[in-house]
PDB file of C-alpha atoms in Angstrom:
ATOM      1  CA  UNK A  30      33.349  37.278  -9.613  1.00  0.00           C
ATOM      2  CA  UNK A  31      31.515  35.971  -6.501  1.00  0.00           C
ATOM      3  CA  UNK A  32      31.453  32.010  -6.557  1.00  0.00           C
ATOM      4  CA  UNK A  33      28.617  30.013  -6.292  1.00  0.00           C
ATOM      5  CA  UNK A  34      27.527  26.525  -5.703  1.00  0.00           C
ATOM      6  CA  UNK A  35      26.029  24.536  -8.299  1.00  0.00           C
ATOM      7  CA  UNK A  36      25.052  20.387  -8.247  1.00  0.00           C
ATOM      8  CA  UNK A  37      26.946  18.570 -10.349  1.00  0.00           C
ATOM      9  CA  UNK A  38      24.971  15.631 -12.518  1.00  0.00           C
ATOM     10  CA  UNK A  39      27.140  12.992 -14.273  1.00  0.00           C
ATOM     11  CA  UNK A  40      26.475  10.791 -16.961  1.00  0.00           C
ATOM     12  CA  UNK A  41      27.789   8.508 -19.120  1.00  0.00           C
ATOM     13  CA  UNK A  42      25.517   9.430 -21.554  1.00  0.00           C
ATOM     14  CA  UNK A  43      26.378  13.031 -22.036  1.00  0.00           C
ATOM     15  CA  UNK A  44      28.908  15.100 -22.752  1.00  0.00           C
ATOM     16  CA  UNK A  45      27.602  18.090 -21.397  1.00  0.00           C
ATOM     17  CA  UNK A  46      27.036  20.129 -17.567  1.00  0.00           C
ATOM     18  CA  UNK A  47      23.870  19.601 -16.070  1.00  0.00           C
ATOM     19  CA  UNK A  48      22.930  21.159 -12.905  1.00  0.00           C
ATOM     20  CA  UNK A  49      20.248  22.838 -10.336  1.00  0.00           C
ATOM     21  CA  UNK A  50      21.005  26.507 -11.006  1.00  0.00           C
ATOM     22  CA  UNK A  51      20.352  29.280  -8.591  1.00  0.00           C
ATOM     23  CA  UNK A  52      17.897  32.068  -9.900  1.00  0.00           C
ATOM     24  CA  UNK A  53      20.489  34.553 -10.096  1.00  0.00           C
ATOM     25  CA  UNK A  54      23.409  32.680 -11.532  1.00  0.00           C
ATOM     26  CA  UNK A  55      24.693  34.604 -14.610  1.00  0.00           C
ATOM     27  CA  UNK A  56      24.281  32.726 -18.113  1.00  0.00           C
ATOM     28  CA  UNK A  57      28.330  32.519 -18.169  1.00  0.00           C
ATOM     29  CA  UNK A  58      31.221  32.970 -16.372  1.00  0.00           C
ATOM     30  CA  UNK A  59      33.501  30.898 -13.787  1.00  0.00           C
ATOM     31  CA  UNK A  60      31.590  29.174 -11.276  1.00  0.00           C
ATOM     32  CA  UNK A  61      32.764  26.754  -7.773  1.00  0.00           C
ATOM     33  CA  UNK A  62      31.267  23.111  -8.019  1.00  0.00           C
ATOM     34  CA  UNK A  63      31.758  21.130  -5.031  1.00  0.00           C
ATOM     35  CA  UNK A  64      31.704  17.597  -6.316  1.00  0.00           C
ATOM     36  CA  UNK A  65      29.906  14.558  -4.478  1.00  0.00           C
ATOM     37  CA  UNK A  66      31.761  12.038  -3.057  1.00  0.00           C
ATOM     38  CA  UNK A  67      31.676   8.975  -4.493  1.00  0.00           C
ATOM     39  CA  UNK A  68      31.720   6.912  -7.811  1.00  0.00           C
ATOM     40  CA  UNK A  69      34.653   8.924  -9.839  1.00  0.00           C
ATOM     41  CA  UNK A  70      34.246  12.287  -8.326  1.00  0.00           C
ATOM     42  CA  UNK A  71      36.547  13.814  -5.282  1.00  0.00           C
ATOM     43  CA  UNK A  72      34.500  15.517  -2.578  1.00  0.00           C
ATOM     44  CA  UNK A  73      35.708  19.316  -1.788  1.00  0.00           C
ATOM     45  CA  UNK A  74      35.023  22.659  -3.835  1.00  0.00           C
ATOM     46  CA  UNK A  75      36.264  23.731  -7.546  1.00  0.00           C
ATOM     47  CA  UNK A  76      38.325  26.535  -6.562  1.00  0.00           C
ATOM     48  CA  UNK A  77      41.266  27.298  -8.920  1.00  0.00           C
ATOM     49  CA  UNK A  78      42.276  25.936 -12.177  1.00  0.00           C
ATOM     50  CA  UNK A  79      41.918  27.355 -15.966  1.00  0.00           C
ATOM     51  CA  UNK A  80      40.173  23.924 -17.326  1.00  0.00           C
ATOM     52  CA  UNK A  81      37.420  24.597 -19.868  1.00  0.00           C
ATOM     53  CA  UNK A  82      34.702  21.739 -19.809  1.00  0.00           C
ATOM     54  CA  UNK A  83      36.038  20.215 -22.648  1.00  0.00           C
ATOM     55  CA  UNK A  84      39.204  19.736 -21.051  1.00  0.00           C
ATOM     56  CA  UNK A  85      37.666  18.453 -17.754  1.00  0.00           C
ATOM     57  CA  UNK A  86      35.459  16.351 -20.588  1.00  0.00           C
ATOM     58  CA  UNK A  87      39.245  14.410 -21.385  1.00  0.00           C
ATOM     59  CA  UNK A  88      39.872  13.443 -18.027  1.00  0.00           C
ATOM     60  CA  UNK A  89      39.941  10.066 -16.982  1.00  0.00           C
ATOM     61  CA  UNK A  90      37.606  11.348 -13.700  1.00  0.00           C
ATOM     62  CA  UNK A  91      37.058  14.283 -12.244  1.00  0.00           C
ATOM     63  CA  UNK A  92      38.502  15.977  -9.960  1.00  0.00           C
ATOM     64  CA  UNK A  93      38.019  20.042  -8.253  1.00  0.00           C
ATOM     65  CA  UNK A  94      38.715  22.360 -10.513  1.00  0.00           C
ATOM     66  CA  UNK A  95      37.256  25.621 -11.558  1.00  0.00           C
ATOM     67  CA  UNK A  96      35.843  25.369 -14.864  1.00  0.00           C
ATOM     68  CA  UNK A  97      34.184  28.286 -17.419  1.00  0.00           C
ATOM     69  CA  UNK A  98      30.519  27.372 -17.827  1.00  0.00           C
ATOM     70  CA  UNK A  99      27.623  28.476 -19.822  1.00  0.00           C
ATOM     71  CA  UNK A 100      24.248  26.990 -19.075  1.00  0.00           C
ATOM     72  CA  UNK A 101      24.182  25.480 -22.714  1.00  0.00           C
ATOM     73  CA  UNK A 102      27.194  23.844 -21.340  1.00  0.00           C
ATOM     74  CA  UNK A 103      26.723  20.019 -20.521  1.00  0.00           C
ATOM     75  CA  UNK A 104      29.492  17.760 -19.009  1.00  0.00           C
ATOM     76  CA  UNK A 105      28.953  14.278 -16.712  1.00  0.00           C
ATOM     77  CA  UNK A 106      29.986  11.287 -15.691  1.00  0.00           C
ATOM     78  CA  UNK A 107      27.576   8.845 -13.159  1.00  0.00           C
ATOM     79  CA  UNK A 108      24.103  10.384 -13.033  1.00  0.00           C
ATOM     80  CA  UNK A 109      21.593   9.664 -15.511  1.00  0.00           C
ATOM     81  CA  UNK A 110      18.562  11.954 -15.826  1.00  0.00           C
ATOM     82  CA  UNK A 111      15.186  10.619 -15.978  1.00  0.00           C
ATOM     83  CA  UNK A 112      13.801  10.010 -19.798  1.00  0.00           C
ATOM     84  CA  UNK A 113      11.061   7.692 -19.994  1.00  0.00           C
ATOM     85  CA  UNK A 114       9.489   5.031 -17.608  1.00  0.00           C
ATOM     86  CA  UNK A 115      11.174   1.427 -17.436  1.00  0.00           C
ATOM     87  CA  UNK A 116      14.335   3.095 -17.946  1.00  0.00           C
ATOM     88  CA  UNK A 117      16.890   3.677 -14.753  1.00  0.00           C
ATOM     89  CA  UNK A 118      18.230   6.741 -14.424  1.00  0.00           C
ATOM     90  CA  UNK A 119      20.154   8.718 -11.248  1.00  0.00           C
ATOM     91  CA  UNK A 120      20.262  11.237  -8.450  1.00  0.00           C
ATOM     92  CA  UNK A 121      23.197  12.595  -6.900  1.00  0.00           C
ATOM     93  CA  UNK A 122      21.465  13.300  -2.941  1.00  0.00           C
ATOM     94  CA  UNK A 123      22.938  16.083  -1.055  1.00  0.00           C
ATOM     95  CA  UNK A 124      23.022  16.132   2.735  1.00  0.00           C
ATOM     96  CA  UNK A 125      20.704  18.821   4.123  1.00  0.00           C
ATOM     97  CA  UNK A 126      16.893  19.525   4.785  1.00  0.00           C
ATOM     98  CA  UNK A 127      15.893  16.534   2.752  1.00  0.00           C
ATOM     99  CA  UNK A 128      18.121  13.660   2.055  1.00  0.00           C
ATOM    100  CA  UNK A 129      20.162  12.849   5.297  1.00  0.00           C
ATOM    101  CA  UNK A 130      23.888  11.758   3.767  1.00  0.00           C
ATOM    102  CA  UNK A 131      25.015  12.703   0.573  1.00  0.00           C
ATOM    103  CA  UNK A 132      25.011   9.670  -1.970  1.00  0.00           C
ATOM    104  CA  UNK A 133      24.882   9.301  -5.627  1.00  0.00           C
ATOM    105  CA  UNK A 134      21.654   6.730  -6.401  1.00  0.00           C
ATOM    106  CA  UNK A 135      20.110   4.957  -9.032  1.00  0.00           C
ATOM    107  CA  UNK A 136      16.475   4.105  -9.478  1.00  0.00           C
ATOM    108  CA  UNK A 137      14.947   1.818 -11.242  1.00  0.00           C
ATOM    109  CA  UNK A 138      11.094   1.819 -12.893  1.00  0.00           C
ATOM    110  CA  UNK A 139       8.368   0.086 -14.205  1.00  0.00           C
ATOM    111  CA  UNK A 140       4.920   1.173 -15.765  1.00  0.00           C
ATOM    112  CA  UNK A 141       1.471  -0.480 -14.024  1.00  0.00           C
ATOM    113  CA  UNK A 142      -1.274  -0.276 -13.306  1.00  0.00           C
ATOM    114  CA  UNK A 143      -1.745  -1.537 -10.010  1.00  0.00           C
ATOM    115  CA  UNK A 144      -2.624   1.560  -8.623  1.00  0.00           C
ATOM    116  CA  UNK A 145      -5.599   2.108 -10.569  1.00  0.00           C
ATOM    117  CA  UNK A 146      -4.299   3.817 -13.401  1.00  0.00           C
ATOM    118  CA  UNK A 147      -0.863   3.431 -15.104  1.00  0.00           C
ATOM    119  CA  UNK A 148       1.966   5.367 -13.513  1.00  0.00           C
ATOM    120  CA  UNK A 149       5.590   4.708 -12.989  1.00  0.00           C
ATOM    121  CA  UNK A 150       6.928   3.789  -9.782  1.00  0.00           C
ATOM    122  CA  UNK A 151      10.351   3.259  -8.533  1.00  0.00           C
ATOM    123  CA  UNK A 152      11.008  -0.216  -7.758  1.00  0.00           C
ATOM    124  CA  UNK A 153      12.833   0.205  -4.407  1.00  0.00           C
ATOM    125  CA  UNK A 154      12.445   2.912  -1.474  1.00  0.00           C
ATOM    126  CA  UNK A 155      13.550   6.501  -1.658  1.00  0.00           C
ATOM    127  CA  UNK A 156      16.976   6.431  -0.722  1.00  0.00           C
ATOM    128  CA  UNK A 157      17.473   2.291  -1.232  1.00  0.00           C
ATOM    129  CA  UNK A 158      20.756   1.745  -3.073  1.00  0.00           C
ATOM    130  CA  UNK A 159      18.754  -0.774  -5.171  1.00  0.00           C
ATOM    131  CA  UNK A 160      15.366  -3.136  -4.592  1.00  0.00           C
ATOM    132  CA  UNK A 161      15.786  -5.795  -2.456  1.00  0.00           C
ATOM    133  CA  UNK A 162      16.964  -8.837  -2.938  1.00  0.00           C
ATOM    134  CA  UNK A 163      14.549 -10.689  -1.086  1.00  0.00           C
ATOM    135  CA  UNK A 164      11.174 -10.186   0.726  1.00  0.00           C
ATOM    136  CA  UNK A 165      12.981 -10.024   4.273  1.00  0.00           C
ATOM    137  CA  UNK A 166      16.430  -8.628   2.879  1.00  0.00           C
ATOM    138  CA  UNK A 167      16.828  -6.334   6.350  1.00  0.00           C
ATOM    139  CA  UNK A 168      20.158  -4.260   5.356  1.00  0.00           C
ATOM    140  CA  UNK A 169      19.982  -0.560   4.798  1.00  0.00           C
ATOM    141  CA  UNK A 170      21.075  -0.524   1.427  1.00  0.00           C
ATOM    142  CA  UNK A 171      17.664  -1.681   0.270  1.00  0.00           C
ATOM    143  CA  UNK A 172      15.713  -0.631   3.385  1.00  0.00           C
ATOM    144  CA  UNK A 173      16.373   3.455   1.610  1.00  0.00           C
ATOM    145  CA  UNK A 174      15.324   6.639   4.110  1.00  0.00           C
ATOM    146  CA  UNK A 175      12.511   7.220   6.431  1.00  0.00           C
ATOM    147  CA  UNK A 176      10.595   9.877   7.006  1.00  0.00           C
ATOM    148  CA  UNK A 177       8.080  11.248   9.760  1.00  0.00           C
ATOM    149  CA  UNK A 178       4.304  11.822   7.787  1.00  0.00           C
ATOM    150  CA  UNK A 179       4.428  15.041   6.289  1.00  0.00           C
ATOM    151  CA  UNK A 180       8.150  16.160   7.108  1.00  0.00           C
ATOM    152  CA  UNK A 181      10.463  16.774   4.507  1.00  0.00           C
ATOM    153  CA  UNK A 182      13.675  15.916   6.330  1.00  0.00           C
ATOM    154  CA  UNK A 183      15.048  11.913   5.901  1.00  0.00           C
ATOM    155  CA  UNK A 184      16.485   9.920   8.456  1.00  0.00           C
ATOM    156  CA  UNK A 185      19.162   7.549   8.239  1.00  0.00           C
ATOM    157  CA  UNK A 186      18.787   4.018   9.759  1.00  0.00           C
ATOM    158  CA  UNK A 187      22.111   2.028   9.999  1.00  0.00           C
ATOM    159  CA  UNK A 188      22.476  -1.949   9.042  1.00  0.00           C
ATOM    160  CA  UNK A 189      22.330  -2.329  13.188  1.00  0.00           C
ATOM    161  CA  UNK A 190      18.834  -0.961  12.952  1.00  0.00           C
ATOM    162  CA  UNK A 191      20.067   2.061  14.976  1.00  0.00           C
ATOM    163  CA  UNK A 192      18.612   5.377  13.846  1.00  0.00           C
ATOM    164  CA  UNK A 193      19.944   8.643  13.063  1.00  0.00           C
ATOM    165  CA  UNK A 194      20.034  11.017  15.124  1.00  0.00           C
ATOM    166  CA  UNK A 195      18.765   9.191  18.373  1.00  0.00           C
ATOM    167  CA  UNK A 196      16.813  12.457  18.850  1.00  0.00           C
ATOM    168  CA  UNK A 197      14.584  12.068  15.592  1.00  0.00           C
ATOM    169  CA  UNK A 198      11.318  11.656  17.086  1.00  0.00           C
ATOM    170  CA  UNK A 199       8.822  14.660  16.853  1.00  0.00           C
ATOM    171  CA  UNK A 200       5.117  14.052  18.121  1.00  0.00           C
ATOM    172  CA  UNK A 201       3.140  15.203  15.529  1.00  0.00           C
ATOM    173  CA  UNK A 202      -0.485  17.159  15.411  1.00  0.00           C
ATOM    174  CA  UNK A 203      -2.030  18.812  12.448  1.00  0.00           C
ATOM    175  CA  UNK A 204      -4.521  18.351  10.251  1.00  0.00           C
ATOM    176  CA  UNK A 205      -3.046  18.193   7.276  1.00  0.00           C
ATOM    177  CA  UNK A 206      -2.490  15.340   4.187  1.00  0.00           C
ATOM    178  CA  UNK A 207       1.320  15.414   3.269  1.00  0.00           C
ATOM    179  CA  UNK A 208       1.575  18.530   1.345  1.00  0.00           C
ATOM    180  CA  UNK A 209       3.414  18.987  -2.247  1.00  0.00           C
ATOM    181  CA  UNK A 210       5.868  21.533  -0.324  1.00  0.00           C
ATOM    182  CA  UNK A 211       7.110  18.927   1.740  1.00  0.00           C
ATOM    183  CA  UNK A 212       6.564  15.646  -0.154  1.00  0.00           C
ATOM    184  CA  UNK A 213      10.215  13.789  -0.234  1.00  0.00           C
ATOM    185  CA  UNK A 214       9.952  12.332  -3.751  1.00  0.00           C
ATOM    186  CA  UNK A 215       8.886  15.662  -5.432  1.00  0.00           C
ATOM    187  CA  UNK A 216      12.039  16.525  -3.528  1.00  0.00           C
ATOM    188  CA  UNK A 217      14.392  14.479  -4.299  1.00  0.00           C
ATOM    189  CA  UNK A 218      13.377  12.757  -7.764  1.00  0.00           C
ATOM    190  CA  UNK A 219      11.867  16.276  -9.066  1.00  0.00           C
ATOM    191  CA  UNK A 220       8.681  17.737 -10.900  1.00  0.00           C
ATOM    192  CA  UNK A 221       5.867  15.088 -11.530  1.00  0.00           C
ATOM    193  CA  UNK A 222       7.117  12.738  -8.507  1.00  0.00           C
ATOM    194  CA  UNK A 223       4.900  11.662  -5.581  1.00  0.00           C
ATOM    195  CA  UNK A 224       3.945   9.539  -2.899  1.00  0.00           C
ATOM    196  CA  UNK A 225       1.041   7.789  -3.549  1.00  0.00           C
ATOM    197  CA  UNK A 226      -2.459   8.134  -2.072  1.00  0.00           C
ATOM    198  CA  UNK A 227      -4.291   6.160   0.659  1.00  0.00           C
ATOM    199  CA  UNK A 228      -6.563   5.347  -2.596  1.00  0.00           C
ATOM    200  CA  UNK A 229      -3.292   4.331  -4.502  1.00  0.00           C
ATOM    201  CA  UNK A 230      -2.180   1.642  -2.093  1.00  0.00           C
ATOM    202  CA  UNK A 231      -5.848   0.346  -1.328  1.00  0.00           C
ATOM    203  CA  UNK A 232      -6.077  -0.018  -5.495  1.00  0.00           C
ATOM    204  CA  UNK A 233      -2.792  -1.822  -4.963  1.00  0.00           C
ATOM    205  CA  UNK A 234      -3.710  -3.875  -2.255  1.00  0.00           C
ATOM    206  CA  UNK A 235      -6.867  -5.259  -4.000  1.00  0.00           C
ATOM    207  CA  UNK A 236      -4.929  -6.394  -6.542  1.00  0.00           C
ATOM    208  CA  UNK A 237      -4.263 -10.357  -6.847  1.00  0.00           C
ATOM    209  CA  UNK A 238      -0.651  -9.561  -7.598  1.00  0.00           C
ATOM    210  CA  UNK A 239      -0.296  -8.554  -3.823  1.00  0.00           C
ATOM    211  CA  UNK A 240      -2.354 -11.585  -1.985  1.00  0.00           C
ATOM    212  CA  UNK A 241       1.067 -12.285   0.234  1.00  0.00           C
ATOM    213  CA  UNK A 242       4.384 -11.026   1.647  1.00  0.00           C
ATOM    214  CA  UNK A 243       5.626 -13.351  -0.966  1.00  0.00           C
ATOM    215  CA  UNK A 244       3.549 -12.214  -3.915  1.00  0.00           C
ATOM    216  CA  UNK A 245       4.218  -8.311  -2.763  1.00  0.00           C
ATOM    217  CA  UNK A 246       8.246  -8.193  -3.587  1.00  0.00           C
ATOM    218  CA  UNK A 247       7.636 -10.547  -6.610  1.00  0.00           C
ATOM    219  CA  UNK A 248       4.967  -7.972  -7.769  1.00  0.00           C
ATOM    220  CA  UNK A 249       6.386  -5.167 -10.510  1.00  0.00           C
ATOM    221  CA  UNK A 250       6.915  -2.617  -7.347  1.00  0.00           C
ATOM    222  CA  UNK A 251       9.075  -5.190  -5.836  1.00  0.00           C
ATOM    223  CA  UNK A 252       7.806  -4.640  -1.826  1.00  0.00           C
ATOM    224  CA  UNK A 253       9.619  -6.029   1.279  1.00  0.00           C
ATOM    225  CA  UNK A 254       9.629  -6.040   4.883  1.00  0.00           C
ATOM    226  CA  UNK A 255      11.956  -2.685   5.394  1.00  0.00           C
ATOM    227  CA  UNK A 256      10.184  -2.233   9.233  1.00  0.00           C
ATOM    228  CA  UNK A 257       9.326   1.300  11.011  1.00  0.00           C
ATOM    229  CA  UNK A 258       9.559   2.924  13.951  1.00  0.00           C
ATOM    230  CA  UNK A 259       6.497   4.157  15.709  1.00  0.00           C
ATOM    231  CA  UNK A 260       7.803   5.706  19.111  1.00  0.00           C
ATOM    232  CA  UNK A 261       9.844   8.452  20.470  1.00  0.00           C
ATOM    233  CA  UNK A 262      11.335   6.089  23.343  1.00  0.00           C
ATOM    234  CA  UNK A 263      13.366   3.592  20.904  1.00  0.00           C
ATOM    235  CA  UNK A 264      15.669   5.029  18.355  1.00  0.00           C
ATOM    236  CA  UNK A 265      15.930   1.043  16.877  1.00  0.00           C
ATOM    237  CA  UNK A 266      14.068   0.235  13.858  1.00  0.00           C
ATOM    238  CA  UNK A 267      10.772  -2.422  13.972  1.00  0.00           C
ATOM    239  CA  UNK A 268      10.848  -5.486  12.456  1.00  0.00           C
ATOM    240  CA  UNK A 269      13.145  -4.674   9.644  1.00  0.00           C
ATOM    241  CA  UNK A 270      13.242  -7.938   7.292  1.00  0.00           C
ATOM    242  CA  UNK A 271       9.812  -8.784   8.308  1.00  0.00           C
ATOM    243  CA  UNK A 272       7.101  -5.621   7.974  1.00  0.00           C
ATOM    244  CA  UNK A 273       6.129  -3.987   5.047  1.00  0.00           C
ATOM    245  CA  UNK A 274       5.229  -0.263   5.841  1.00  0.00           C
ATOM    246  CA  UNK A 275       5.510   2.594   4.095  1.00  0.00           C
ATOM    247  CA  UNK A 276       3.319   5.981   4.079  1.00  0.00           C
ATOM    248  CA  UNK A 277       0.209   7.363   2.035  1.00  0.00           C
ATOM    249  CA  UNK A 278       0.028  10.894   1.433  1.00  0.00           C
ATOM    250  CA  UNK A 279      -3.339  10.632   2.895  1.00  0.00           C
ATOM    251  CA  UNK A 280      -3.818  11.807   7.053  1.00  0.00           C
ATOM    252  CA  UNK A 281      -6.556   9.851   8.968  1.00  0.00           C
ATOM    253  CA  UNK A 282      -7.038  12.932  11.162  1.00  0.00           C
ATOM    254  CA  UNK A 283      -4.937  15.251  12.710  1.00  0.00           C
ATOM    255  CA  UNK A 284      -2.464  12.829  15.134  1.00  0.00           C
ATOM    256  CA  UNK A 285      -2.304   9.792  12.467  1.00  0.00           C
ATOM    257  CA  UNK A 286      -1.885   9.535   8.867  1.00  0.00           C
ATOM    258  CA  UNK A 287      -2.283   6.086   6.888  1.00  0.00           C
ATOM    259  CA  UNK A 288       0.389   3.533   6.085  1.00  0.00           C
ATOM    260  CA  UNK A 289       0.367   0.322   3.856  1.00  0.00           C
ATOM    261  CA  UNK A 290       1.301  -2.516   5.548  1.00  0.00           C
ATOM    262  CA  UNK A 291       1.447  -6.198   5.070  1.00  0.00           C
ATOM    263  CA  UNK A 292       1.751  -7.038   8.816  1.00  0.00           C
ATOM    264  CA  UNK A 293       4.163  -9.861   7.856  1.00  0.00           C
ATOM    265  CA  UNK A 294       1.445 -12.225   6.237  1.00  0.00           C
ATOM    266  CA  UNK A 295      -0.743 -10.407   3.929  1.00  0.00           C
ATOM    267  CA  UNK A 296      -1.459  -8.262   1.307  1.00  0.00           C
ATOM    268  CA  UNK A 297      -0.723  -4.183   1.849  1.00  0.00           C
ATOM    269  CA  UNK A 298      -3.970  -3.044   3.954  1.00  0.00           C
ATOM    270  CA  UNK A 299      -4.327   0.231   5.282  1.00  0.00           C
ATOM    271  CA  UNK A 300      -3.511   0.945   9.108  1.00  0.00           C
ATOM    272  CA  UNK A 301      -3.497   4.520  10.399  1.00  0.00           C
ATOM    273  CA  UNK A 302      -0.563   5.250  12.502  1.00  0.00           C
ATOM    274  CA  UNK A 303       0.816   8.248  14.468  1.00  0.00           C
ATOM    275  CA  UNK A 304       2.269  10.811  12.738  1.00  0.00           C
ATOM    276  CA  UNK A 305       5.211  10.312  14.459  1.00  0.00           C
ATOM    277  CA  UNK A 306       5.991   7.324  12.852  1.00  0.00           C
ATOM    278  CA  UNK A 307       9.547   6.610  10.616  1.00  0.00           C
ATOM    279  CA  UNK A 308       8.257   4.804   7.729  1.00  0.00           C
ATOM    280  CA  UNK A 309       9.877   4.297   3.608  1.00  0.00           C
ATOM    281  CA  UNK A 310       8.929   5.832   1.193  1.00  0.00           C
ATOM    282  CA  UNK A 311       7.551   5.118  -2.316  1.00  0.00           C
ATOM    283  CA  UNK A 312       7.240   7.432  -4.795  1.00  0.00           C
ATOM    284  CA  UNK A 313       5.406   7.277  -8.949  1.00  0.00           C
ATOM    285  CA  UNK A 314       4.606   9.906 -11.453  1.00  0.00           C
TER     286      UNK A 314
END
């Protein structure tokens, strides 16, 4: 039987296999896994091995094996699906056209309404390990992933500020909001997840909960200074641990879409920006 690849989700709250399918992947049979690296889990590919998934269920961690499956089938350990709002729950990232390293995350929410209406947000930036741990906390655990306005593809920004690749700036021209193809948290967090609207972040910057920097991270969304990068000739982040920026899915025109921003002293207002920019992202459903 030809192998195929399937993501593995873990949690400590099921028993049971949980996974992104491919279309054509049979209902049973023996499948390859290629496991994440990190938490419990050994990176490489499930290739041999007789191990049903209540067996691999016994283990004290997992390891690469190749286990029967059926798509009833559940088994986990580590990621946590998402149930209901003001609950955490996890995503193991994969490495490719979206999320630049692989890394298993958890996210955090809240209900408000802030934005207008009640949603639930994610109380850090797509990609952050966690939220920050204070309003100018300038590491890239909390600073998360940035992305160019309506690109898909995440870039990686090291605690040195350096970003990755050197080569990641693209001018950009087209008129176009960020489309639902290529919006990161649909992505990423899955079905009902998006970035929120120029009218979003105007809602939220009205709001008497946002009136500072200070009041901004000790708001329910939890904002800090994570910085940007707005030009091709500098592959070093902006003002990390001081700006808050991240992007609307709303364009101004064709070369420059709008960003919140607190400019370091004030409540998110709305600036637009080249297109070009590296910015965080937020992301509420």
């Amino acid at each position: 039987m030809k192998k195929k690849l399937v993501f593995l989700y873990l949690s400590l709250m099921f028993s049971t296999v949980r996974g992104q399918y491919p279309a054509a992947l049979p209902s049973s049979g023996a499948i390859s896994v290629k496991a994440i690296s990190d938490w419990m889990l050994t990176a490489g590919e499930i290739t041999a091995g007789t191990y049903s998934i209540s067996d691999l269920n016994n283990k004290s961690h997992l390891t690469d094996k190749t286990a029967p499956y059926s798509l009833s089938d559940w088994y986990g350990y580590g990621a946590i699906p998402f149930t209901s709002c003001g609950n955490s729950f996890s995503v193991a990232h994969y490495a490719g056209s979206v999320s630049p390293v692989s890394k298993l995350i958890t996210y955090t929410t809240v209900s408000t309404n802030v934005s207008g209406t009640t949603k639930c947000w994610i109380t850090q930036n797509l990609g952050a390990e966690h939220s920050a741990t204070s309003v100018n906390d300038a590491t890239a655990a909390s600073g998360g992933w940035y992305w160019q306005f309506n690109r898909a593809q995440g870039i990686k920004v090291g605690d040195d500020g350096i970003i990755t690749p050197t080569s990641w700036y693209t001018s950009i021209t087209e008129n176009s909001d960020w489309t639902a193809a290529n919006d990161p948290c649909t992505l990423l967090l899955g079905s009902g997840w998006r970035m929120p609207t120029y009218s979003e972040w105007v809602t939220v910057g009205n709001n008497a909960a946002f009136g500072s920097t200070a009041l901004s991270y000790t708001s329910v969304l939890k904002l800090h200074g994570a910085g940007f990068s707005y030009s091709g000739s500098t592959f070093v982040l902006t003002n990390r641990g001081y700006n808050l920026s991240t992007w609307s899915s709303t364009q101004a025109d064709a070369t420059t879409g709008w960003e919140a921003s607190d400019q370091g002293s004030h409540q998110p207002l709305l600036y637009n920006v080249p297109k070009g920019c590296a910015m965080p992202l937020r992301c509420l459903k």
